Amino acid sequence: MTIRIAIAGARGRMGTAAVKALTEFEDMKVVAALDYKGEGLFVHGESLTDDANGIPVYTNFDLLANETKPDILLELTTPDTVYENMHRAITYGIRPVVGTSGLSIKQIEEITKFANDNQVGGIIAPNFSIGAVLMMKFAAMASRYLGDVEIIESHHDQKIDAPSGTATKTVDMIKEYRKSHIQGHPDEKEHLPGARGASIDGIRLHSVRLPGLLAHQEVLLGSTGELLTIRHDSFDRSCFMPGIVMAIRNVMERNELIYGLEHIIE
Ligand code: NAP
């Protein structure tokens, strides 16, 4: 069976890497690109052209769904777009595989319920890199014993949202192991707002944005007289592709929405 895939964000950095990667698999076919412009054109790499050898562009979701009948919507767009696209896909029984960051916890809860009520499988994966998922898992395990944690996530300076979806997901996973408590000195004062970063459940999160970076995260776990640092670096977008392929195949077997690739990588 060939898995039919529509990509939202096919012209983007992740989208172009995904189009290239998915063409290598015989059981997958990219059948459509969902865009906000370029109706009737075709995606070729980062460009929209009239060369029909590319991926056909649709700006209307109903038309895309009815004409190209995808099994999967691979969502790689922006925080403003992703929720609506997921909602539309689920309405048609199209399984969302979502890499786009910036969904709020409330949105994730709502869309998970909507998918589950409709028995449509899917995944929201803050990070498709298998190494990054292992970094999160190891950090969560370690926080049971070393419960004072700070996270430094670093990304390229074109990233719109902060903190990263990976950082907030790491905190979510840590919460399952770490006893909730406020870290640092009880009378701590910030003389410059933001100096201590954001706080979730007492865990401090710091976001670095610089040209030259791609996606990096360090989890620092401190205890008396010792520090454990767990670090992951993505150097190239190719690191996300095996996770995307794994997720697409996996959600074809599901009828519920999962949050995080760690539910697939046991
Ligand atoms: P990007 O290069 O900016 O690509 C986003 C693409 O989406 C652009 O081509 C943009 O078009 C297009 N777009 C914007 N609005 C749209 C709409 N309404 N419908 C369809 N397409 C639309 O960004 P990127 O680096 O590829 O990243 C995409 C997303 O993936 C981000 O949220 C990023 O944080 C996330 N990400 C996830 C992972 C992961 O492992 N989960 C890894 C890396 C990145 P214009 O350029 O014309 O606006």
mmCIF file of C-alpha atoms and ligand atoms in Angstrom:
data_model
loop_
_atom_site.group_PDB
_atom_site.id
_atom_site.type_symbol
_atom_site.label_atom_id
_atom_site.label_comp_id
_atom_site.label_asym_id
_atom_site.label_seq_id
_atom_site.Cartn_x
_atom_site.Cartn_y
_atom_site.Cartn_z
ATOM 1 C CA MET A 1 0.000 0.000 0.000
ATOM 2 C CA THR A 2 1.244 3.497 -0.840
ATOM 3 C CA ILE A 3 0.763 6.124 1.866
ATOM 4 C CA ARG A 4 -0.498 9.326 0.251
ATOM 5 C CA ILE A 5 0.940 12.456 1.858
ATOM 6 C CA ALA A 6 -0.028 16.124 1.618
ATOM 7 C CA ILE A 7 2.487 18.609 3.000
ATOM 8 C CA ALA A 8 1.625 21.994 4.475
ATOM 9 C CA GLY A 9 4.771 24.128 4.341
ATOM 10 C CA ALA A 10 6.336 22.149 1.459
ATOM 11 C CA ARG A 11 8.323 25.209 0.275
ATOM 12 C CA GLY A 12 9.875 25.798 3.717
ATOM 13 C CA ARG A 13 13.198 24.582 5.110
ATOM 14 C CA MET A 14 11.695 21.515 6.782
ATOM 15 C CA GLY A 15 9.202 20.999 3.955
ATOM 16 C CA THR A 16 11.821 20.861 1.187
ATOM 17 C CA ALA A 17 13.932 18.436 3.228
ATOM 18 C CA ALA A 18 10.841 16.267 3.826
ATOM 19 C CA VAL A 19 9.804 16.237 0.140
ATOM 20 C CA LYS A 20 13.329 15.108 -0.787
ATOM 21 C CA ALA A 21 13.472 12.443 1.926
ATOM 22 C CA LEU A 22 10.007 10.986 1.305
ATOM 23 C CA THR A 23 10.591 10.459 -2.427
ATOM 24 C CA GLU A 24 13.147 7.787 -1.468
ATOM 25 C CA PHE A 25 10.505 5.466 -0.024
ATOM 26 C CA GLU A 26 8.420 3.251 -2.274
ATOM 27 C CA ASP A 27 5.562 3.033 0.230
ATOM 28 C CA MET A 28 5.111 6.848 0.310
ATOM 29 C CA LYS A 29 3.982 9.435 -2.223
ATOM 30 C CA VAL A 30 3.734 13.205 -1.787
ATOM 31 C CA VAL A 31 0.471 14.016 -3.587
ATOM 32 C CA ALA A 32 -0.212 17.660 -2.693
ATOM 33 C CA ALA A 33 1.150 20.821 -1.123
ATOM 34 C CA LEU A 34 -1.167 22.920 1.048
ATOM 35 C CA ASP A 35 -0.221 26.587 0.778
ATOM 36 C CA TYR A 36 -1.740 30.046 1.188
ATOM 37 C CA LYS A 37 -0.655 31.068 -2.321
ATOM 38 C CA GLY A 38 0.179 29.531 -5.694
ATOM 39 C CA GLU A 39 -3.140 27.781 -6.482
ATOM 40 C CA GLY A 40 -2.688 25.831 -9.722
ATOM 41 C CA LEU A 41 1.124 25.973 -9.500
ATOM 42 C CA PHE A 42 3.592 23.264 -8.459
ATOM 43 C CA VAL A 43 6.243 23.114 -5.744
ATOM 44 C CA HIS A 44 9.808 22.583 -6.948
ATOM 45 C CA GLY A 45 12.184 22.833 -4.018
ATOM 46 C CA GLU A 46 11.597 26.252 -2.499
ATOM 47 C CA SER A 47 9.904 27.640 -5.642
ATOM 48 C CA LEU A 48 6.405 27.666 -7.101
ATOM 49 C CA THR A 49 6.399 27.120 -10.884
ATOM 50 C CA ASP A 50 4.007 25.974 -13.632
ATOM 51 C CA ASP A 51 6.111 22.850 -14.344
ATOM 52 C CA ALA A 52 3.648 19.995 -13.756
ATOM 53 C CA ASN A 53 6.446 17.627 -12.654
ATOM 54 C CA GLY A 54 6.339 19.211 -9.208
ATOM 55 C CA ILE A 55 3.857 18.789 -6.340
ATOM 56 C CA PRO A 56 0.431 20.350 -7.077
ATOM 57 C CA VAL A 57 -0.406 23.312 -4.852
ATOM 58 C CA TYR A 58 -3.816 23.780 -3.247
ATOM 59 C CA THR A 59 -4.904 26.778 -1.219
ATOM 60 C CA ASN A 60 -8.334 25.273 -0.578
ATOM 61 C CA PHE A 61 -8.301 22.356 1.858
ATOM 62 C CA ASP A 62 -11.629 20.893 0.671
ATOM 63 C CA LEU A 63 -10.374 20.772 -2.911
ATOM 64 C CA LEU A 64 -7.073 19.230 -1.806
ATOM 65 C CA ALA A 65 -8.832 16.550 0.243
ATOM 66 C CA ASN A 66 -11.384 15.655 -2.443
ATOM 67 C CA GLU A 67 -8.989 15.660 -5.410
ATOM 68 C CA THR A 68 -5.827 14.108 -3.955
ATOM 69 C CA LYS A 69 -7.277 11.947 -1.130
ATOM 70 C CA PRO A 70 -4.246 11.979 1.179
ATOM 71 C CA ASP A 71 -3.886 9.600 4.132
ATOM 72 C CA ILE A 72 -1.538 11.997 5.955
ATOM 73 C CA LEU A 73 -1.150 15.753 6.363
ATOM 74 C CA LEU A 74 2.476 16.502 7.228
ATOM 75 C CA GLU A 75 2.277 19.925 8.923
ATOM 76 C CA LEU A 76 5.449 22.056 8.785
ATOM 77 C CA THR A 77 4.194 25.646 8.741
ATOM 78 C CA THR A 78 3.792 28.276 11.452
ATOM 79 C CA PRO A 79 2.207 28.523 14.916
ATOM 80 C CA ASP A 80 -0.641 30.642 13.435
ATOM 81 C CA THR A 81 -1.625 28.039 10.849
ATOM 82 C CA VAL A 82 -1.087 24.637 12.355
ATOM 83 C CA TYR A 83 -4.203 24.305 14.534
ATOM 84 C CA GLU A 84 -6.673 25.082 11.765
ATOM 85 C CA ASN A 85 -4.900 22.767 9.320
ATOM 86 C CA MET A 86 -4.952 19.930 11.847
ATOM 87 C CA HIS A 87 -8.638 20.505 12.516
ATOM 88 C CA ARG A 88 -9.491 20.412 8.805
ATOM 89 C CA ALA A 89 -7.419 17.269 8.248
ATOM 90 C CA ILE A 90 -9.081 15.397 11.115
ATOM 91 C CA THR A 91 -12.530 16.386 9.798
ATOM 92 C CA TYR A 92 -11.662 14.526 6.582
ATOM 93 C CA GLY A 93 -10.135 11.545 8.435
ATOM 94 C CA ILE A 94 -6.664 12.601 7.235
ATOM 95 C CA ARG A 95 -4.042 11.766 9.856
ATOM 96 C CA PRO A 96 -2.003 14.797 10.977
ATOM 97 C CA VAL A 97 1.759 14.370 11.455
ATOM 98 C CA VAL A 98 2.765 17.660 12.993
ATOM 99 C CA GLY A 99 6.234 19.111 13.425
ATOM 100 C CA THR A 100 5.171 22.758 13.649
ATOM 101 C CA SER A 101 5.886 24.230 17.058
ATOM 102 C CA GLY A 102 3.957 26.843 19.004
ATOM 103 C CA LEU A 103 0.703 24.995 19.807
ATOM 104 C CA SER A 104 -0.464 25.918 23.330
ATOM 105 C CA ILE A 105 -1.168 23.222 25.908
ATOM 106 C CA LYS A 106 -4.882 24.092 25.628
ATOM 107 C CA GLN A 107 -4.787 23.680 21.833
ATOM 108 C CA ILE A 108 -2.981 20.347 22.154
ATOM 109 C CA GLU A 109 -5.616 19.106 24.609
ATOM 110 C CA GLU A 110 -8.491 20.298 22.402
ATOM 111 C CA ILE A 111 -7.140 18.858 19.157
ATOM 112 C CA THR A 112 -6.249 15.562 20.856
ATOM 113 C CA LYS A 113 -9.843 15.229 22.071
ATOM 114 C CA PHE A 114 -11.165 16.119 18.605
ATOM 115 C CA ALA A 115 -8.917 13.497 16.938
ATOM 116 C CA ASN A 116 -9.743 10.849 19.518
ATOM 117 C CA ASP A 117 -13.498 11.526 19.333
ATOM 118 C CA ASN A 118 -13.214 11.047 15.554
ATOM 119 C CA GLN A 119 -10.862 8.054 15.955
ATOM 120 C CA VAL A 120 -8.274 9.636 13.660
ATOM 121 C CA GLY A 121 -4.660 8.709 14.362
ATOM 122 C CA GLY A 122 -1.933 11.323 14.378
ATOM 123 C CA ILE A 123 1.067 12.767 16.132
ATOM 124 C CA ILE A 124 2.292 16.137 17.342
ATOM 125 C CA ALA A 125 6.075 15.793 17.604
ATOM 126 C CA PRO A 126 7.934 18.789 19.054
ATOM 127 C CA ASN A 127 11.107 17.104 17.835
ATOM 128 C CA PHE A 128 11.431 14.444 15.117
ATOM 129 C CA SER A 129 15.111 13.841 15.853
ATOM 130 C CA ILE A 130 15.602 10.454 17.480
ATOM 131 C CA GLY A 131 18.703 11.720 19.339
ATOM 132 C CA ALA A 132 16.729 14.644 20.754
ATOM 133 C CA VAL A 133 13.952 12.359 21.944
ATOM 134 C CA LEU A 134 16.530 10.177 23.709
ATOM 135 C CA MET A 135 18.023 13.338 25.293
ATOM 136 C CA MET A 136 14.557 14.206 26.667
ATOM 137 C CA LYS A 137 13.997 10.662 27.939
ATOM 138 C CA PHE A 138 17.396 10.493 29.653
ATOM 139 C CA ALA A 139 16.870 13.933 31.231
ATOM 140 C CA ALA A 140 13.459 12.887 32.551
ATOM 141 C CA MET A 141 14.898 9.696 34.076
ATOM 142 C CA ALA A 142 17.792 11.578 35.668
ATOM 143 C CA SER A 143 15.485 14.203 37.229
ATOM 144 C CA ARG A 144 14.087 11.596 39.615
ATOM 145 C CA TYR A 145 17.457 11.704 41.404
ATOM 146 C CA LEU A 146 18.784 15.145 40.394
ATOM 147 C CA GLY A 147 15.635 17.262 40.720
ATOM 148 C CA ASP A 148 17.064 20.777 40.296
ATOM 149 C CA VAL A 149 16.929 21.373 36.564
ATOM 150 C CA GLU A 150 17.552 24.217 34.136
ATOM 151 C CA ILE A 151 17.208 23.988 30.348
ATOM 152 C CA ILE A 152 19.108 26.022 27.779
ATOM 153 C CA GLU A 153 17.681 25.691 24.275
ATOM 154 C CA SER A 154 19.459 27.362 21.352
ATOM 155 C CA HIS A 155 18.077 27.879 17.845
ATOM 156 C CA HIS A 156 18.699 29.819 14.643
ATOM 157 C CA ASP A 157 17.535 33.445 14.794
ATOM 158 C CA GLN A 158 14.645 32.932 12.328
ATOM 159 C CA LYS A 159 12.700 30.859 14.837
ATOM 160 C CA ILE A 160 9.490 32.720 15.740
ATOM 161 C CA ASP A 161 8.426 31.093 18.997
ATOM 162 C CA ALA A 162 10.148 30.755 22.358
ATOM 163 C CA PRO A 163 10.650 28.630 24.312
ATOM 164 C CA SER A 164 10.970 25.794 21.822
ATOM 165 C CA GLY A 165 8.409 22.994 21.697
ATOM 166 C CA THR A 166 11.240 20.609 22.597
ATOM 167 C CA ALA A 167 12.034 22.545 25.779
ATOM 168 C CA THR A 168 8.420 22.596 26.987
ATOM 169 C CA LYS A 169 8.018 18.934 26.054
ATOM 170 C CA THR A 170 11.175 18.140 28.060
ATOM 171 C CA VAL A 171 9.621 19.844 31.097
ATOM 172 C CA ASP A 172 6.418 17.809 30.570
ATOM 173 C CA MET A 173 8.429 14.593 30.553
ATOM 174 C CA ILE A 174 10.521 15.650 33.561
ATOM 175 C CA LYS A 175 7.330 16.396 35.538
ATOM 176 C CA GLU A 176 6.500 12.690 35.466
ATOM 177 C CA TYR A 177 9.685 11.897 37.428
ATOM 178 C CA ARG A 178 10.667 15.052 39.379
ATOM 179 C CA LYS A 179 9.000 16.087 42.627
ATOM 180 C CA SER A 180 7.518 19.549 42.000
ATOM 181 C CA HIS A 181 9.377 22.281 43.907
ATOM 182 C CA ILE A 182 10.674 25.847 43.579
ATOM 183 C CA GLN A 183 14.380 25.955 42.788
ATOM 184 C CA GLY A 184 17.020 28.468 43.783
ATOM 185 C CA HIS A 185 17.082 30.861 46.724
ATOM 186 C CA PRO A 186 13.585 31.558 48.151
ATOM 187 C CA ASP A 187 14.360 35.305 48.268
ATOM 188 C CA GLU A 188 15.916 35.425 44.778
ATOM 189 C CA LYS A 189 15.416 38.792 42.991
ATOM 190 C CA GLU A 190 15.793 39.552 39.283
ATOM 191 C CA HIS A 191 17.410 42.967 38.912
ATOM 192 C CA LEU A 192 16.882 42.682 35.154
ATOM 193 C CA PRO A 193 13.534 41.042 34.167
ATOM 194 C CA GLY A 194 14.117 37.770 32.345
ATOM 195 C CA ALA A 195 17.592 37.251 33.797
ATOM 196 C CA ARG A 196 16.537 33.923 35.301
ATOM 197 C CA GLY A 197 14.600 32.801 32.220
ATOM 198 C CA ALA A 198 11.045 31.482 32.086
ATOM 199 C CA SER A 199 9.762 29.170 34.801
ATOM 200 C CA ILE A 200 7.558 26.092 34.473
ATOM 201 C CA ASP A 201 6.961 24.191 37.687
ATOM 202 C CA GLY A 202 10.093 25.836 39.116
ATOM 203 C CA ILE A 203 12.260 24.611 36.212
ATOM 204 C CA ARG A 204 14.055 27.505 34.474
ATOM 205 C CA LEU A 205 14.090 27.695 30.681
ATOM 206 C CA HIS A 206 16.499 29.890 28.715
ATOM 207 C CA SER A 207 16.167 30.525 24.963
ATOM 208 C CA VAL A 208 19.166 31.522 22.838
ATOM 209 C CA ARG A 209 18.588 32.766 19.244
ATOM 210 C CA LEU A 210 21.660 33.248 17.067
ATOM 211 C CA PRO A 211 22.583 32.967 13.383
ATOM 212 C CA GLY A 212 24.667 29.887 12.682
ATOM 213 C CA LEU A 213 22.735 27.671 15.095
ATOM 214 C CA LEU A 214 20.140 25.064 14.063
ATOM 215 C CA ALA A 215 18.573 23.314 17.090
ATOM 216 C CA HIS A 216 20.421 22.522 20.308
ATOM 217 C CA GLN A 217 19.460 21.808 23.889
ATOM 218 C CA GLU A 218 21.268 21.298 27.163
ATOM 219 C CA VAL A 219 19.553 19.985 30.262
ATOM 220 C CA LEU A 220 21.531 20.817 33.409
ATOM 221 C CA LEU A 221 20.743 18.709 36.470
ATOM 222 C CA GLY A 222 22.441 19.900 39.638
ATOM 223 C CA SER A 223 22.873 18.355 43.060
ATOM 224 C CA THR A 224 25.252 18.774 45.985
ATOM 225 C CA GLY A 225 28.776 18.725 44.601
ATOM 226 C CA GLU A 226 27.819 17.498 41.126
ATOM 227 C CA LEU A 227 26.307 18.482 37.793
ATOM 228 C CA LEU A 228 24.953 16.227 35.060
ATOM 229 C CA THR A 229 24.702 17.820 31.607
ATOM 230 C CA ILE A 230 22.703 16.099 28.873
ATOM 231 C CA ARG A 231 23.159 17.770 25.506
ATOM 232 C CA HIS A 232 21.831 17.241 22.013
ATOM 233 C CA ASP A 233 22.790 19.065 18.786
ATOM 234 C CA SER A 234 21.005 18.997 15.442
ATOM 235 C CA PHE A 235 23.514 20.084 12.789
ATOM 236 C CA ASP A 236 21.361 19.457 9.728
ATOM 237 C CA ARG A 237 17.618 19.118 9.008
ATOM 238 C CA SER A 238 18.288 15.609 7.693
ATOM 239 C CA CYS A 239 18.296 14.487 11.365
ATOM 240 C CA PHE A 240 14.510 15.021 11.509
ATOM 241 C CA MET A 241 13.701 12.827 8.511
ATOM 242 C CA PRO A 242 13.964 9.283 9.973
ATOM 243 C CA GLY A 243 11.577 10.386 12.745
ATOM 244 C CA ILE A 244 9.109 11.817 10.217
ATOM 245 C CA VAL A 245 9.140 8.563 8.213
ATOM 246 C CA MET A 246 8.728 6.516 11.397
ATOM 247 C CA ALA A 247 5.838 8.738 12.546
ATOM 248 C CA ILE A 248 4.009 8.540 9.183
ATOM 249 C CA ARG A 249 4.132 4.734 9.165
ATOM 250 C CA ASN A 250 3.188 4.516 12.842
ATOM 251 C CA VAL A 251 0.117 6.764 12.760
ATOM 252 C CA MET A 252 -1.330 4.715 9.877
ATOM 253 C CA GLU A 253 -1.851 1.996 12.525
ATOM 254 C CA ARG A 254 -3.439 4.298 15.123
ATOM 255 C CA ASN A 255 -6.839 5.764 15.786
ATOM 256 C CA GLU A 256 -5.735 8.279 18.417
ATOM 257 C CA LEU A 257 -3.482 11.352 18.487
ATOM 258 C CA ILE A 258 -0.198 11.108 20.377
ATOM 259 C CA TYR A 259 2.021 13.935 21.605
ATOM 260 C CA GLY A 260 5.726 13.187 21.272
ATOM 261 C CA LEU A 261 7.867 10.766 19.288
ATOM 262 C CA GLU A 262 8.845 9.063 22.559
ATOM 263 C CA HIS A 263 5.509 7.186 22.372
ATOM 264 C CA ILE A 264 6.873 5.486 19.251
ATOM 265 C CA ILE A 265 10.520 5.077 20.319
ATOM 266 C CA GLU A 266 10.105 2.695 23.247
HETATM 267 P P1 NAP B 1 10.053 27.850 7.269
HETATM 268 O O1 NAP B 1 11.276 27.616 6.459
HETATM 269 O O2 NAP B 1 9.655 29.254 7.618
HETATM 270 O O3 NAP B 1 8.841 27.124 6.526
HETATM 271 C C1 NAP B 1 7.491 27.346 6.809
HETATM 272 C C2 NAP B 1 6.752 27.341 5.484
HETATM 273 O O4 NAP B 1 5.343 27.410 5.743
HETATM 274 C C3 NAP B 1 7.107 28.553 4.606
HETATM 275 O O5 NAP B 1 7.336 28.113 3.281
HETATM 276 C C4 NAP B 1 5.855 29.418 4.692
HETATM 277 O O6 NAP B 1 5.650 30.220 3.550
HETATM 278 C C5 NAP B 1 4.800 28.334 4.794
HETATM 279 N N1 NAP B 1 3.516 28.824 5.265
HETATM 280 C C6 NAP B 1 3.250 29.916 6.040
HETATM 281 N N2 NAP B 1 1.938 30.025 6.237
HETATM 282 C C7 NAP B 1 1.370 29.000 5.570
HETATM 283 C C8 NAP B 1 0.016 28.576 5.371
HETATM 284 N N3 NAP B 1 -1.003 29.259 5.883
HETATM 285 N N4 NAP B 1 -0.199 27.464 4.641
HETATM 286 C C9 NAP B 1 0.796 26.765 4.099
HETATM 287 N N5 NAP B 1 2.102 27.134 4.212
HETATM 288 C C10 NAP B 1 2.373 28.230 4.955
HETATM 289 O O7 NAP B 1 10.153 27.076 8.664
HETATM 290 P P2 NAP B 1 10.865 25.663 8.940
HETATM 291 O O8 NAP B 1 12.216 25.864 9.474
HETATM 292 O O9 NAP B 1 10.657 24.777 7.782
HETATM 293 O O10 NAP B 1 9.986 25.148 10.161
HETATM 294 C C11 NAP B 1 8.613 24.890 10.021
HETATM 295 C C12 NAP B 1 8.040 24.526 11.405
HETATM 296 O O11 NAP B 1 8.629 23.294 11.834
HETATM 297 C C13 NAP B 1 8.352 25.540 12.498
HETATM 298 O O12 NAP B 1 7.249 25.634 13.377
HETATM 299 C C14 NAP B 1 9.541 24.950 13.228
HETATM 300 O O13 NAP B 1 9.632 25.371 14.569
HETATM 301 C C15 NAP B 1 9.178 23.472 13.132
HETATM 302 N N6 NAP B 1 10.283 22.536 13.248
HETATM 303 C C16 NAP B 1 9.986 21.339 13.815
HETATM 304 C C17 NAP B 1 10.947 20.367 13.930
HETATM 305 C C18 NAP B 1 10.572 19.062 14.556
HETATM 306 O O14 NAP B 1 11.419 18.159 14.640
HETATM 307 N N7 NAP B 1 9.329 18.893 15.042
HETATM 308 C C19 NAP B 1 12.235 20.605 13.449
HETATM 309 C C20 NAP B 1 12.516 21.829 12.835
HETATM 310 C C21 NAP B 1 11.525 22.778 12.734
HETATM 311 P P3 NAP B 1 6.254 31.740 3.498
HETATM 312 O O15 NAP B 1 7.725 31.588 3.587
HETATM 313 O O16 NAP B 1 5.752 32.261 2.186
HETATM 314 O O17 NAP B 1 5.671 32.451 4.682
#
